CSV table of C-alpha atoms in Angstrom, one decimal:
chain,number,residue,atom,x,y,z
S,1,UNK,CA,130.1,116.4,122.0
S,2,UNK,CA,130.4,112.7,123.1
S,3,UNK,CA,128.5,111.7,119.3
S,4,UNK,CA,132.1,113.4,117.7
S,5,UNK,CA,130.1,116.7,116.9
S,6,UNK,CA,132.7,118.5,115.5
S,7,UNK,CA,131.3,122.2,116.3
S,8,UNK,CA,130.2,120.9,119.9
S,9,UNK,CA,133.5,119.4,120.7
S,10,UNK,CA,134.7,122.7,119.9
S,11,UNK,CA,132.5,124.8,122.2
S,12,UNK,CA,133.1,122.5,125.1
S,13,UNK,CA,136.5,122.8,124.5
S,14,UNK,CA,136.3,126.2,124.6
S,15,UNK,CA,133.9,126.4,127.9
S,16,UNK,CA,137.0,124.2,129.6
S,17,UNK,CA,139.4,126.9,127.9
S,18,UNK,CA,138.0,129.8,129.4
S,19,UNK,CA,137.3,128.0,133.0
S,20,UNK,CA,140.8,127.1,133.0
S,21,UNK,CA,142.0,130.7,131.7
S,22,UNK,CA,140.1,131.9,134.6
S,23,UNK,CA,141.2,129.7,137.3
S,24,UNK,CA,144.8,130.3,136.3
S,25,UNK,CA,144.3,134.3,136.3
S,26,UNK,CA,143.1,133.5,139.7
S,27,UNK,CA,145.9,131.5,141.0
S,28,UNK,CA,148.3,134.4,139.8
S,29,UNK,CA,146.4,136.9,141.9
S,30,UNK,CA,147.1,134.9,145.3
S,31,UNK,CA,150.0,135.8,146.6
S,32,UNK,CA,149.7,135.9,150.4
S,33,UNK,CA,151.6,132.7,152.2
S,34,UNK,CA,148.5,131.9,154.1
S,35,UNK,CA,146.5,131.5,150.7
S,36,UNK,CA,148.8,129.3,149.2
S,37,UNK,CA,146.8,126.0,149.4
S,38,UNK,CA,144.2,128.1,147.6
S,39,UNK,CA,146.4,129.3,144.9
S,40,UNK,CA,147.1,125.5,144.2
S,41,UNK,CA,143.8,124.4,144.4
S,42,UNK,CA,142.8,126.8,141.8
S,43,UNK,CA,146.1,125.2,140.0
S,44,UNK,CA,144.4,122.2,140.3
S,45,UNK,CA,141.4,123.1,139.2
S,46,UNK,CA,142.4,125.0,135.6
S,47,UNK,CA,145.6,121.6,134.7
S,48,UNK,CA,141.7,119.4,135.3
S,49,UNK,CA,140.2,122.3,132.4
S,50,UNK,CA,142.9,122.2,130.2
S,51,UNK,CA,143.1,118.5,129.9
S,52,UNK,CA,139.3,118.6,129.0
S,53,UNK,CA,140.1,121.6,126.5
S,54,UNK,CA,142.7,119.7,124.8
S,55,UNK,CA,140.4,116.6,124.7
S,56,UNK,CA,137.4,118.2,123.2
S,57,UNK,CA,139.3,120.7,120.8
S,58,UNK,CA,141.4,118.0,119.5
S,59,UNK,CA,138.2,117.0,117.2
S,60,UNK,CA,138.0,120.2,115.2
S,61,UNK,CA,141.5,121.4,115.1
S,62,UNK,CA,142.3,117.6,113.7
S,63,UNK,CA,139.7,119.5,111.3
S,64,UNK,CA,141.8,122.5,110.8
S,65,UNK,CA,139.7,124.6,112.2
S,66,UNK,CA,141.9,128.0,113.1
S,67,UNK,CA,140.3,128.7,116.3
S,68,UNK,CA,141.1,125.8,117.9
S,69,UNK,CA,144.4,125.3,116.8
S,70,UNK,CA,145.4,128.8,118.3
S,71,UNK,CA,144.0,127.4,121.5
S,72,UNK,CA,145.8,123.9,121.2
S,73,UNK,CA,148.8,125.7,120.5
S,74,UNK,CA,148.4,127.9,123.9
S,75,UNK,CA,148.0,125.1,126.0
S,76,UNK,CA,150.8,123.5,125.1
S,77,UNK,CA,153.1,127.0,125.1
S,78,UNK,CA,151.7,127.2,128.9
S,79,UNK,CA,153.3,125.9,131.9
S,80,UNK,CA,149.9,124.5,133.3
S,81,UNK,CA,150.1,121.0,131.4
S,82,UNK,CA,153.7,120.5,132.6
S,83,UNK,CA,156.8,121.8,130.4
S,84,UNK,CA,155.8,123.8,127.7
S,85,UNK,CA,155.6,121.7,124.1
S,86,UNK,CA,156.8,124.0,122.1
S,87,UNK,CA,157.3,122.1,118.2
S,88,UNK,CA,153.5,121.1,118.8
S,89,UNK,CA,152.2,124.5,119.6
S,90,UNK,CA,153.8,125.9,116.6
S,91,UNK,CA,152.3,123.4,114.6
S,92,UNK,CA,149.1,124.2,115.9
S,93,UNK,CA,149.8,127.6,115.2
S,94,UNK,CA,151.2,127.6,111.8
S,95,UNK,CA,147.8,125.6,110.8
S,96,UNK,CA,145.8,128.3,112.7
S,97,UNK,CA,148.0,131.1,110.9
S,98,UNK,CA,147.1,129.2,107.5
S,99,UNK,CA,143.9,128.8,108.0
S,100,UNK,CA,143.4,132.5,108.6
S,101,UNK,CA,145.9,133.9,105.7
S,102,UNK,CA,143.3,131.5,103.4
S,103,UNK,CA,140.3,132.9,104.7
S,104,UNK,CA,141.8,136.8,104.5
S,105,UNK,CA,142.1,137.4,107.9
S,106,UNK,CA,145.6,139.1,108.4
S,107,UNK,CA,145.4,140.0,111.7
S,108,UNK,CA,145.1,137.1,113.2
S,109,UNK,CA,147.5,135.1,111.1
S,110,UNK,CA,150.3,138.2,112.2
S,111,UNK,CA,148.8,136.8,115.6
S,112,UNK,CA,149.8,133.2,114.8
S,113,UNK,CA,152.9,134.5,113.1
S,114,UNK,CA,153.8,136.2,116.3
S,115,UNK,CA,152.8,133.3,118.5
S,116,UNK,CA,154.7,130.9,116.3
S,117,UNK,CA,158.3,133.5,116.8
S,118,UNK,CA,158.1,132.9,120.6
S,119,UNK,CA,157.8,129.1,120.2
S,120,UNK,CA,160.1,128.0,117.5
S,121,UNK,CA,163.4,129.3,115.8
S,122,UNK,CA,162.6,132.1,114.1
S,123,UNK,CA,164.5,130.7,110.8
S,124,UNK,CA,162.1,127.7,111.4
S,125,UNK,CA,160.4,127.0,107.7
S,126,UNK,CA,156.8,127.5,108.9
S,127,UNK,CA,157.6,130.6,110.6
S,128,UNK,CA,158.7,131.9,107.2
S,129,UNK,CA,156.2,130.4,105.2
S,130,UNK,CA,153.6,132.0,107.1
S,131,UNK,CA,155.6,135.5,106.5
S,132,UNK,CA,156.1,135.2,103.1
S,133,UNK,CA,152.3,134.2,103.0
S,134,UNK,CA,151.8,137.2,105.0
S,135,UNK,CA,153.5,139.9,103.3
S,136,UNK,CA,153.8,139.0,99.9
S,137,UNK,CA,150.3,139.2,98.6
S,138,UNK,CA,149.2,140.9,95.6
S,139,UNK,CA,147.6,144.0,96.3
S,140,UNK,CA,143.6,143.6,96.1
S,141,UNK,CA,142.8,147.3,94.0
S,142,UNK,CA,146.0,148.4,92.2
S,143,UNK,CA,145.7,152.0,93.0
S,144,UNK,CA,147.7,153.2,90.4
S,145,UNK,CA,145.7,152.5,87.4
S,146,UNK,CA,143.0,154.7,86.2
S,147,UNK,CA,139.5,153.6,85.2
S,148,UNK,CA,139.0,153.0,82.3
S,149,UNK,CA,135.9,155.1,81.8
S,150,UNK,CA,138.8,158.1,82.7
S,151,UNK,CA,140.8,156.9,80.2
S,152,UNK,CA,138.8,156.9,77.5
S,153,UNK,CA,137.6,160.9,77.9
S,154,UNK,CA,141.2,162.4,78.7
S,155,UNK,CA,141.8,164.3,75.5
S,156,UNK,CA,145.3,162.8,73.0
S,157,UNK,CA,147.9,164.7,72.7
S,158,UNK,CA,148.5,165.9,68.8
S,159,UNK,CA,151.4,166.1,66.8
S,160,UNK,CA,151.9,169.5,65.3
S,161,UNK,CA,155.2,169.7,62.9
């Protein structure tokens, strides 16, 4: 990652993701006074994570790559990094929701879509670029027209006067 490897960038970034997905989970699930310090230890220890993820996946979502941007644009929705950022998460994740639209993968880019909603005005221009992107596609197979090997054998109609 350290050579600018654009795919290992991302999977470090990715290792530091999950760790600090994990500690965070774990920090949620201490709630006993007497555990506090423990709870903000494992605070600590996923803001360290998230600093690293946001280093290494800078490289490949600079490269537009969607996965990355999603998870550039959750770290900076979350609290861990300090007050959420929310224009530059929706950046990230309009470019993610692109990225997936272009490649055909609607699921995901209603995932961005949805992500993008709870960051952003909803009358925001990339939020409704990416839903005009989303649901105004021309459908794939026209179901409505017959083939034309169908076509050709249905008997005509003939005129009798």
């Amino acid at each position: 990652a350290a050579e600018g490897d654009i795919q290992a960038n991302h999977y470090r970034g990715l290792i530091a993701y999950e760790r600090g997905v994990y500690y965070d989970s774990q920090a949620e699930l201490i709630t006993h006074p007497d555990f506090i310090l423990t709870a903000t230890v494992y605070r600590r220890y996923a803001k360290q994570q998230f600093l690293l993820a946001e280093k290494f996946l800078a490289i490949p979502a600079k490269e537009k790559n969607p996965y990355a941007c999603q998870y550039m644009g959750n770290i900076y929705s979350s609290r861990i990094l300090g007050e959420p950022r929310k224009d530059k998460a929706t950046n990230y994740y309009y470019t993610a929701a692109i990225a997936y639209l272009d490649a055909g993968n609607k699921i995901d880019g209603a995932k961005m879509y949805n992500a993008m909603k709870e960051n952003a005005n909803p009358a925001d221009s990339r939020i409704v670029q990416v839903y005009a992107k989303l649901h105004n596609e021309e459908p794939i197979a026209n179901w409505r027209k017959l083939p034309d090997d169908l076509i050709k054998g249905a008997p005509k109609k003939v005129q009798h006067h």
